[in-house]
PDB file of C-alpha atoms and ligand atoms in Angstrom:
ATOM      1  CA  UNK L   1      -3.264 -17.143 -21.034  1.00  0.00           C
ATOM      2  CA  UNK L   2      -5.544 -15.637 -24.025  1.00  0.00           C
ATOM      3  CA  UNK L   3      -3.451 -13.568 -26.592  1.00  0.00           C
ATOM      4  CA  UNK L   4      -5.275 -10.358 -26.092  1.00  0.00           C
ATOM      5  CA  UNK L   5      -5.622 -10.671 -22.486  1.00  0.00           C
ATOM      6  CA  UNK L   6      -1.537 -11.186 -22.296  1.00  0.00           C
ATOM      7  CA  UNK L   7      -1.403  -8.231 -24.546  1.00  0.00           C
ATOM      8  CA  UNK L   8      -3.646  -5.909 -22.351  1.00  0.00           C
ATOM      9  CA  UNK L   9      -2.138  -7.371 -19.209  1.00  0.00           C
ATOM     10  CA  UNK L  10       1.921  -6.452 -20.758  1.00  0.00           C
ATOM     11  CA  UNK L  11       1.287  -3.326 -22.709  1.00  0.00           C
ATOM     12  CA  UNK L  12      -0.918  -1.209 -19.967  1.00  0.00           C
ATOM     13  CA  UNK L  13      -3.573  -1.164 -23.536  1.00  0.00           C
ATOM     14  CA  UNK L  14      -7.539  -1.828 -22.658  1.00  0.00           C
ATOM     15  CA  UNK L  15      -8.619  -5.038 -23.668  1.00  0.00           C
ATOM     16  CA  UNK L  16     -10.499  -3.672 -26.413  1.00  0.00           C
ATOM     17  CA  UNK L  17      -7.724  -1.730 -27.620  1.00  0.00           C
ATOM     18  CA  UNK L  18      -5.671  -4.606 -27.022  1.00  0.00           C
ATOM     19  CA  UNK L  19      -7.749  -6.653 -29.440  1.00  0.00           C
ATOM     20  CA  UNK L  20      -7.915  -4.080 -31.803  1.00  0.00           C
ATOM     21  CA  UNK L  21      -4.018  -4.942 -31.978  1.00  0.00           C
ATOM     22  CA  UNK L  22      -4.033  -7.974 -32.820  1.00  0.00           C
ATOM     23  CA  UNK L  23      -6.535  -8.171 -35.087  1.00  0.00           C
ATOM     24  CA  UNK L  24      -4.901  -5.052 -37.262  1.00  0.00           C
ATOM     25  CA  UNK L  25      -1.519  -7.943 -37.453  1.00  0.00           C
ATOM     26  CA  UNK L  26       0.704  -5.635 -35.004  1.00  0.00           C
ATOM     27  CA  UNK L  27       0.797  -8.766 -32.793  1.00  0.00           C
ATOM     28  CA  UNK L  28       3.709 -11.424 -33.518  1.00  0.00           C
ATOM     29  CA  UNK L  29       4.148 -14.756 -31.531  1.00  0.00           C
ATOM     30  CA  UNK L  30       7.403 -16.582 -31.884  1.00  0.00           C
ATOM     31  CA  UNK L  31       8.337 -14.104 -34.832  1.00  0.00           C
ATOM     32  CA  UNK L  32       5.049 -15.028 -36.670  1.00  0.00           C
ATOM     33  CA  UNK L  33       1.806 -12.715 -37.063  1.00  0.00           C
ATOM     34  CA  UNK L  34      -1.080 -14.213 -35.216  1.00  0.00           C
ATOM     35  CA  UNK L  35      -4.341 -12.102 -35.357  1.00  0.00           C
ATOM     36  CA  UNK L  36      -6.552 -14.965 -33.364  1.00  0.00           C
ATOM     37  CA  UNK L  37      -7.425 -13.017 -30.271  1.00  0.00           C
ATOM     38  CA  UNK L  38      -8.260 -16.884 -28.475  1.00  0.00           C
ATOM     39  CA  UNK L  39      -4.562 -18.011 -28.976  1.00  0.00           C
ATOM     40  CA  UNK L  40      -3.253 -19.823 -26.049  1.00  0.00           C
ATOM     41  CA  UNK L  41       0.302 -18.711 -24.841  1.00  0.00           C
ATOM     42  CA  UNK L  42       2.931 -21.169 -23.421  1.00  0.00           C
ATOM     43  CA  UNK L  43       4.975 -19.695 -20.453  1.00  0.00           C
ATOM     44  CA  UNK L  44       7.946 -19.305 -22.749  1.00  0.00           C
ATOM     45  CA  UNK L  45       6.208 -17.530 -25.356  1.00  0.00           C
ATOM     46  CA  UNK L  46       4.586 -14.908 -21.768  1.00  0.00           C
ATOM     47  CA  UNK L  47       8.250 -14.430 -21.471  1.00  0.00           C
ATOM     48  CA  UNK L  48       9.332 -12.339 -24.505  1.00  0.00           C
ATOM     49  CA  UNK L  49       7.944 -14.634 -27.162  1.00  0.00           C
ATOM     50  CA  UNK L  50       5.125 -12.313 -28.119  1.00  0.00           C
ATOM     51  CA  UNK L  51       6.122  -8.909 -29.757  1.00  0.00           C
ATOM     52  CA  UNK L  52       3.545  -5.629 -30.062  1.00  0.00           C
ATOM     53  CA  UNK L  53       4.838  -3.556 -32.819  1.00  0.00           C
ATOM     54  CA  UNK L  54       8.054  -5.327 -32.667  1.00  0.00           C
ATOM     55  CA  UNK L  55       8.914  -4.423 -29.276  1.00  0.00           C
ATOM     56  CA  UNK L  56       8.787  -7.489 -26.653  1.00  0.00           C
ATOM     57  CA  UNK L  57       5.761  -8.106 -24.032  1.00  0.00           C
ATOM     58  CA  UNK L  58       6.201  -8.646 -20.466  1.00  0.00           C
ATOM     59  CA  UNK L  59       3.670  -9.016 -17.653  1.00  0.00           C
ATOM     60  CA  UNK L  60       4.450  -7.121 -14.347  1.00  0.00           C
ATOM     61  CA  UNK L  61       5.850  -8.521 -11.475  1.00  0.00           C
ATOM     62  CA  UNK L  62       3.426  -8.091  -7.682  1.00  0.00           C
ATOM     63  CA  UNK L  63       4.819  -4.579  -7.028  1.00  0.00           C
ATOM     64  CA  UNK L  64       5.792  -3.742  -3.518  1.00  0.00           C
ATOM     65  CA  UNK L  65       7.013  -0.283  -2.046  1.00  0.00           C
ATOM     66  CA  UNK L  66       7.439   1.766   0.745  1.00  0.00           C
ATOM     67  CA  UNK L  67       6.663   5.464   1.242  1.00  0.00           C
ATOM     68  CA  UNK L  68       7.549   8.337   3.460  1.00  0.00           C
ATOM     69  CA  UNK L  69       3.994  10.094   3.427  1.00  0.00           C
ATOM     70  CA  UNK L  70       4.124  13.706   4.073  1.00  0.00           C
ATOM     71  CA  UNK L  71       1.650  15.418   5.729  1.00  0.00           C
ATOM     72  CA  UNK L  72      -1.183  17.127   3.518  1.00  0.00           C
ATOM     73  CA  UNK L  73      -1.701  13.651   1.115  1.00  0.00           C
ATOM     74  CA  UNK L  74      -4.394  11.219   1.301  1.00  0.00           C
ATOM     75  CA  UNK L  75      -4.176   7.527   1.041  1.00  0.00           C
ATOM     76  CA  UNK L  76      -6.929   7.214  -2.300  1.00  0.00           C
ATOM     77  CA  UNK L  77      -6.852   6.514  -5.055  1.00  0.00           C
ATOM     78  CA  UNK L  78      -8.266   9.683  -6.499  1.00  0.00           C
ATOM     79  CA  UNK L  79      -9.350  12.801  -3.853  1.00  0.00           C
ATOM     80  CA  UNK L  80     -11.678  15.713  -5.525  1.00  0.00           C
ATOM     81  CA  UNK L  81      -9.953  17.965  -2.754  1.00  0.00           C
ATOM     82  CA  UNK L  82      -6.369  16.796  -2.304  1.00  0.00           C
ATOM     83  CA  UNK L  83      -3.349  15.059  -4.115  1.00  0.00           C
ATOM     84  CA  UNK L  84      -3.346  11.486  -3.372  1.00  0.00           C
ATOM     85  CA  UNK L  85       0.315   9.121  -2.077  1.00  0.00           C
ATOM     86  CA  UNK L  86      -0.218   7.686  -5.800  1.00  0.00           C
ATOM     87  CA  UNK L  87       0.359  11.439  -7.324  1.00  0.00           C
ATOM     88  CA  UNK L  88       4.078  11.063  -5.336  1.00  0.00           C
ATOM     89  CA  UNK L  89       4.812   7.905  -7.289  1.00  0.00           C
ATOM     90  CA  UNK L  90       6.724   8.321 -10.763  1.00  0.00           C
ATOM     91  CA  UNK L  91       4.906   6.738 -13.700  1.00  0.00           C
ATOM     92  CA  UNK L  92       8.301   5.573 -15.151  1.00  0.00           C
ATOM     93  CA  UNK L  93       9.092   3.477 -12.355  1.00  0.00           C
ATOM     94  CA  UNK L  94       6.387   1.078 -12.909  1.00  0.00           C
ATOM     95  CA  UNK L  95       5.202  -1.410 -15.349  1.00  0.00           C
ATOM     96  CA  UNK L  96       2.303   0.340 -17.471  1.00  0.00           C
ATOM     97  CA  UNK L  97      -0.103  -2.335 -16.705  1.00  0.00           C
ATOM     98  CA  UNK L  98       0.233  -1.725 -13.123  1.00  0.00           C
ATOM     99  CA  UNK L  99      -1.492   1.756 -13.636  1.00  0.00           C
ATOM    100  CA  UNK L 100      -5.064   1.803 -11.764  1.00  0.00           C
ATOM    101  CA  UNK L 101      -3.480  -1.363 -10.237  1.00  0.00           C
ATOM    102  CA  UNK L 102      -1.986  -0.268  -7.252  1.00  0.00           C
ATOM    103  CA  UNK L 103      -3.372  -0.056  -3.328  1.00  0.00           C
ATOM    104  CA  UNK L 104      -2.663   0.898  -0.403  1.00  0.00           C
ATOM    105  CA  UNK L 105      -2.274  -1.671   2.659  1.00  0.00           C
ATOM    106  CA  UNK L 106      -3.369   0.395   5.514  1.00  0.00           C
ATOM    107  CA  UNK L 107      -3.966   3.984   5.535  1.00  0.00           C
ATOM    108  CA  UNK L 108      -2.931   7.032   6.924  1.00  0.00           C
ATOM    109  CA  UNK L 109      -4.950  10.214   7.556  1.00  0.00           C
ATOM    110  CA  UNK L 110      -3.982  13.464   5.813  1.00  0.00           C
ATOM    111  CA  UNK L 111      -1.877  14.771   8.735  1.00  0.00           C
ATOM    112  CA  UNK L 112      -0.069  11.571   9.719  1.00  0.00           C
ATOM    113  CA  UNK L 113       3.100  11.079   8.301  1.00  0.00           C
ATOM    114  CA  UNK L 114       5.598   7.913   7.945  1.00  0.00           C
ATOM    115  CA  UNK L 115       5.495   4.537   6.572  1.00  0.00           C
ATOM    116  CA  UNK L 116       2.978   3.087   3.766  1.00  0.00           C
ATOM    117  CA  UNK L 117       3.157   0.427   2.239  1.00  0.00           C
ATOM    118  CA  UNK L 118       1.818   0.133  -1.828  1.00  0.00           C
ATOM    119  CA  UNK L 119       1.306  -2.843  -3.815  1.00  0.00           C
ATOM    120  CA  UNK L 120      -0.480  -4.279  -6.461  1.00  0.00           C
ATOM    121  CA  UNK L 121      -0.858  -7.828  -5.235  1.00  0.00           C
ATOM    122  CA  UNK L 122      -4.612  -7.744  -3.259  1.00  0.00           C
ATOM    123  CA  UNK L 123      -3.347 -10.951  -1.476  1.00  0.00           C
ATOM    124  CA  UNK L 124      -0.083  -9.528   0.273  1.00  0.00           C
ATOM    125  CA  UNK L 125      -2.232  -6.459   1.146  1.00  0.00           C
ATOM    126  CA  UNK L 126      -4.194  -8.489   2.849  1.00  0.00           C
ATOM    127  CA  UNK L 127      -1.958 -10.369   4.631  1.00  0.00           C
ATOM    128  CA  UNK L 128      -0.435  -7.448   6.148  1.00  0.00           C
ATOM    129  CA  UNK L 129      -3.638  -5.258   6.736  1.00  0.00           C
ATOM    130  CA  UNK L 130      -6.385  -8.541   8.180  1.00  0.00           C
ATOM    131  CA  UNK L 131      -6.641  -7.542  12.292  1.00  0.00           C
ATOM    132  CA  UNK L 132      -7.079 -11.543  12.279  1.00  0.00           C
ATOM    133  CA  UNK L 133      -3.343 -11.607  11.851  1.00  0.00           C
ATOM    134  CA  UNK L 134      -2.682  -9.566  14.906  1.00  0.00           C
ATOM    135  CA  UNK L 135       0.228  -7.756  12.591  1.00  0.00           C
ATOM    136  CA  UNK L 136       1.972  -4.792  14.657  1.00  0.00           C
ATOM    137  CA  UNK L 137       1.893  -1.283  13.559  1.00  0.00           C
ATOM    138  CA  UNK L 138       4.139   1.144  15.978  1.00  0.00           C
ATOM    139  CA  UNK L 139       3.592   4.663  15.964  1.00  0.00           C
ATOM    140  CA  UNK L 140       5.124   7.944  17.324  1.00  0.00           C
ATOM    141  CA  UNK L 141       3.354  10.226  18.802  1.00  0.00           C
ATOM    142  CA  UNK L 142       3.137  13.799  20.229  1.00  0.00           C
ATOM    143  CA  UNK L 143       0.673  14.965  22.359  1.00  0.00           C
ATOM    144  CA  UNK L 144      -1.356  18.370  23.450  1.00  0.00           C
ATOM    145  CA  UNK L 145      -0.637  17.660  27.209  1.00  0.00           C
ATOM    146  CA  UNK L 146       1.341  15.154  29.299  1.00  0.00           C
ATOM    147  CA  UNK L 147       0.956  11.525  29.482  1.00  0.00           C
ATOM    148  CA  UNK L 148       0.379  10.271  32.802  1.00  0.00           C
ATOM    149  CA  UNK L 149       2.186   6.342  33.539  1.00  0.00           C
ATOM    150  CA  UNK L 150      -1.299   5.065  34.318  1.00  0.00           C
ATOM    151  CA  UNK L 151      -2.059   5.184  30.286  1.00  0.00           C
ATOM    152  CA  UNK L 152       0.519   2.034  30.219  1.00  0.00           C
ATOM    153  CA  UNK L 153      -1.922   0.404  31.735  1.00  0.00           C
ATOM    154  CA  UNK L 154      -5.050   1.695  30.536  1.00  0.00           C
ATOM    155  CA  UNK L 155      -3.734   0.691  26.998  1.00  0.00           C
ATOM    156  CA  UNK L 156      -2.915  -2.548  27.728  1.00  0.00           C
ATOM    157  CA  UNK L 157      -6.274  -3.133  29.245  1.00  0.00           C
ATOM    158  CA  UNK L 158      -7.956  -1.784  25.830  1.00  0.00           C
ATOM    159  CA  UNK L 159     -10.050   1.460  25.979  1.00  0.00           C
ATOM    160  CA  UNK L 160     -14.161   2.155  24.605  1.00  0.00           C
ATOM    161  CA  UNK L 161     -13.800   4.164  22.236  1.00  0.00           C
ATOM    162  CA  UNK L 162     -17.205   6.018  21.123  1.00  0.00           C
ATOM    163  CA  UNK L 163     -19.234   4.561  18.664  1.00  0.00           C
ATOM    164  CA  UNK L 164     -17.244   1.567  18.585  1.00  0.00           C
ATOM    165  CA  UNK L 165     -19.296  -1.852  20.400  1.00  0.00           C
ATOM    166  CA  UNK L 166     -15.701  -3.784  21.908  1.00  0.00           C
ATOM    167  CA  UNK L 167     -12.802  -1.905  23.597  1.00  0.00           C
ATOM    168  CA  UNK L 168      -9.551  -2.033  21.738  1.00  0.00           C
ATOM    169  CA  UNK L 169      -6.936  -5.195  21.967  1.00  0.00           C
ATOM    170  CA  UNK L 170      -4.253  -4.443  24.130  1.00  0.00           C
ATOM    171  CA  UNK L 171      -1.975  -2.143  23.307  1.00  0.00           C
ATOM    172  CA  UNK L 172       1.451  -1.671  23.799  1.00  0.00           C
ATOM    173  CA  UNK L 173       1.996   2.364  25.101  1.00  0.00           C
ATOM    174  CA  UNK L 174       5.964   3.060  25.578  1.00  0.00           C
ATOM    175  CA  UNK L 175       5.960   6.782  27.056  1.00  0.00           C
ATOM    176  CA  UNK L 176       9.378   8.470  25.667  1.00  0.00           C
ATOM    177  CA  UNK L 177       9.480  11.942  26.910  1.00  0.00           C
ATOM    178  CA  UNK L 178       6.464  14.217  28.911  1.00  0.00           C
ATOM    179  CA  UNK L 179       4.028  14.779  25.617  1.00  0.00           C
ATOM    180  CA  UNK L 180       5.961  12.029  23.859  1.00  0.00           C
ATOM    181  CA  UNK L 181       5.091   7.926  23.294  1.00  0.00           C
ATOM    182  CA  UNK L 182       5.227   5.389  20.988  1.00  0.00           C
ATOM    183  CA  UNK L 183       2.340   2.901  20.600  1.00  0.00           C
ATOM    184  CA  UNK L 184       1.581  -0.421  18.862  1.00  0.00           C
ATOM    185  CA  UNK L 185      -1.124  -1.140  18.673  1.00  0.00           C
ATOM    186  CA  UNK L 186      -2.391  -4.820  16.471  1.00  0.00           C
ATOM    187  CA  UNK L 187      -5.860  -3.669  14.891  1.00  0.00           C
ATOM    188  CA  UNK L 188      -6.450  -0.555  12.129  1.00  0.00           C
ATOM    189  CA  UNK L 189      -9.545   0.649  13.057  1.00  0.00           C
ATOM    190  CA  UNK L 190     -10.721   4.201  12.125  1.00  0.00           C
ATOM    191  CA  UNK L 191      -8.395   7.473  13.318  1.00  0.00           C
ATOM    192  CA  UNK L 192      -7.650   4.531  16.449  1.00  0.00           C
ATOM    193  CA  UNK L 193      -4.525   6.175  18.171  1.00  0.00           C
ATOM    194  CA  UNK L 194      -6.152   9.854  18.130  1.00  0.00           C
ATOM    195  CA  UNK L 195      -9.151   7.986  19.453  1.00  0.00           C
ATOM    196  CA  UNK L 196      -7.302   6.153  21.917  1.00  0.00           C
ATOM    197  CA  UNK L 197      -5.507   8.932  23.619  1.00  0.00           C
ATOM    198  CA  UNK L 198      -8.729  11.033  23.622  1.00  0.00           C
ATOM    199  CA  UNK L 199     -10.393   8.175  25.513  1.00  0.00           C
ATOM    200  CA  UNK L 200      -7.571   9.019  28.404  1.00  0.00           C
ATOM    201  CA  UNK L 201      -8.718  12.835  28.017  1.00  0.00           C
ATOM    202  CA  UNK L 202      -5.540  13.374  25.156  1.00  0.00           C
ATOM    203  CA  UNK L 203      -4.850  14.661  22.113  1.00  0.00           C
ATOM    204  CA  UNK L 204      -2.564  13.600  19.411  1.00  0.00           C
ATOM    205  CA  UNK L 205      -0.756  16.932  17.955  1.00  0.00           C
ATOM    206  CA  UNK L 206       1.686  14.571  16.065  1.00  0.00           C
ATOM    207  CA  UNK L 207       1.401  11.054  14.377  1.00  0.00           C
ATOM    208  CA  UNK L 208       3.887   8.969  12.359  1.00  0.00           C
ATOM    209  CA  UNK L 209       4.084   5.574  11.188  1.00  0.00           C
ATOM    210  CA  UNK L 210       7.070   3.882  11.841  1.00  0.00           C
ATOM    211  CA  UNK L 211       6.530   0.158  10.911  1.00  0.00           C
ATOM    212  CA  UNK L 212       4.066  -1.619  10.099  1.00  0.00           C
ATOM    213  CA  UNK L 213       4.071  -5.953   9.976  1.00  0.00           C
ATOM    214  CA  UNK L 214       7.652  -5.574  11.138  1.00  0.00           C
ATOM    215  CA  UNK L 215       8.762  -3.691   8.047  1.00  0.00           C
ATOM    216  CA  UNK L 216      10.765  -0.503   9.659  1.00  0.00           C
ATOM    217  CA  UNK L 217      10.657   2.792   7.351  1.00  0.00           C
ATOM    218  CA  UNK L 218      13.982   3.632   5.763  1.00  0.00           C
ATOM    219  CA  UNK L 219      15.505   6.167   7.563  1.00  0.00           C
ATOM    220  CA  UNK L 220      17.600   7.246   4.262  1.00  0.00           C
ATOM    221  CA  UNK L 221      14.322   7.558   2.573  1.00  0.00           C
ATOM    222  CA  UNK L 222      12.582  11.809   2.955  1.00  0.00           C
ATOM    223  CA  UNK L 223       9.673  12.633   3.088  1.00  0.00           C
ATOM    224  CA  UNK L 224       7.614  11.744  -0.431  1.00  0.00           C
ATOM    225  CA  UNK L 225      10.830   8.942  -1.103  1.00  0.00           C
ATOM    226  CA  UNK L 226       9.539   5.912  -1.960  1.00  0.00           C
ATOM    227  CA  UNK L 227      11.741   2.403  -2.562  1.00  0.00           C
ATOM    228  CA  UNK L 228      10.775  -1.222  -3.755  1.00  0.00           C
ATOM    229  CA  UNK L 229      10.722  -3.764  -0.500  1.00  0.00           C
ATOM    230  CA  UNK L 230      12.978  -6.430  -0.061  1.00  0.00           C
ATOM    231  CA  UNK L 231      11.934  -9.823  -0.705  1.00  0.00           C
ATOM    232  CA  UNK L 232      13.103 -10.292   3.100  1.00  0.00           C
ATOM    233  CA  UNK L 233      10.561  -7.184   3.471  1.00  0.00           C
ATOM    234  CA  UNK L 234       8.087  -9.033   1.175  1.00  0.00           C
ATOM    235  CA  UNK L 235       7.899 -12.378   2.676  1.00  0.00           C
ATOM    236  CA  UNK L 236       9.489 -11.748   6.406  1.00  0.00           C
ATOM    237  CA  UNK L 237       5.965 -12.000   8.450  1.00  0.00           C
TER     238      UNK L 237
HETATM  239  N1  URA C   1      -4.422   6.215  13.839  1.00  0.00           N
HETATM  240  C1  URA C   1      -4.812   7.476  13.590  1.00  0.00           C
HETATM  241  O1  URA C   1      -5.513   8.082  14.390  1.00  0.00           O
HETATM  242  N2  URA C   1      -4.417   8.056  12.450  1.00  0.00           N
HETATM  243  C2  URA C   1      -3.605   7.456  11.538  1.00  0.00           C
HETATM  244  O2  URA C   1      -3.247   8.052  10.515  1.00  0.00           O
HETATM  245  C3  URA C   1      -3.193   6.134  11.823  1.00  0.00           C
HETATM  246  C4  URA C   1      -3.616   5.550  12.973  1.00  0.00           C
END
């Protein structure tokens, strides 16, 4: 990799500013001052060989998390209205480069709470999020009035939902107490449970995400706690 893009890409600088680094000598490779922004690095000297004002350069590792949304945050990256699930991370936590870097792999609305997964490795967020890979998201959910047995079947069948040209895939409905259920359903279309229990005359009063790909919120983690995957989390689907 360039010098000044390494820089940028380890010191959360611009790559302008970054530049502006090396050209003014603050840059040292392999303990020697090198103010040719072209320089190719080795891996060894990506790994702590290159200093910015004597302190060592690192580039980030893929970051991967999970997060207990609360109700009353949005899943953007910026919201003129309300605070965004990136204004309940802590800046200290991360890697500076990874600021502006981060995304989230399948939203939640503003009232849904439970799992969310945040990354900053486009790949992996599409791996989990693609409805070509059929991944399973399960949700609990509360509803205005009672849920008759014959929705098993009706969401296993898929449902029209308005506006939308195909019915759903089928659906797996679980009903767990009169207005209770959990769902999973394989696709992420738009507001899709609330849509799919108003197609059976419903309405959702209560949504959480429980898992998503087969990675299971933490139950130790409250709502707004957030903790770095497992690579068995990372690379189990
Ligand atoms: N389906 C919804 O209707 N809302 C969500 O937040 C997630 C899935």
């Amino acid at each position: 990799m360039r010098l000044d893009k390494f820089v940028a890409a380890s010191s959360g600088l611009s790559r302008k500013q970054a530049t502006l680094e090396v050209r003014r000598g603050n840059v040292q490779i392999d303990g020697v001052r090198c103010k040719r922004t072209a320089t190719q690095l080795s891996d060894a000297q990506q790994n702590g060989g290159v200093t910015l004002n004597s302190a060592a350069l690192f580039t980030a590792k893929p970051l991967y998390l999970m997060l207990h949304k609360p109700k009353g945050y949005v899943c953007a990256n910026t919201d003129a209205d309300h605070p965004t699930v990136f204004d309940l991370l802590n800046e200290r936590d991360f890697h500076p480069s990874l600021q502006g870097q981060l995304q989230v792999a399948g939203r939640l609305d503003i009232d849904t709470t439970g799992l969310v997964l945040i990354t900053s490795d486009g790949n992996w967020n599409h791996a989990v999020t693609s409805p070509n890979k059929k991944r399973g998201k399960c949700y609990q959910v509360t509803t205005a009035n009672p849920i008759a047995d014959d929705a098993i079947a009706l969401f296993e069948q898929g449902l029209d939902l308005r506006g939308d040209s195909k019915p759903t895939k089928p659906a797996k409905l679980t009903i767990t107490g009169s207005h209770c259920a959990e769902l999973e359903i394989t696709e992420g279309r738009y507001h899709q449970v609330k849509r799919m229990f108003a197609a059976i005359g419903n309405k959702v009063v209560e949504l959480h995400r429980a898992s998503v790909a087969g990675i299971t919120l933490d139950d130790s983690l409250g709502l707004c706690e957030y903790r770095i995957l497992t690579p068995e989390e990372v690379n189990g689907f």
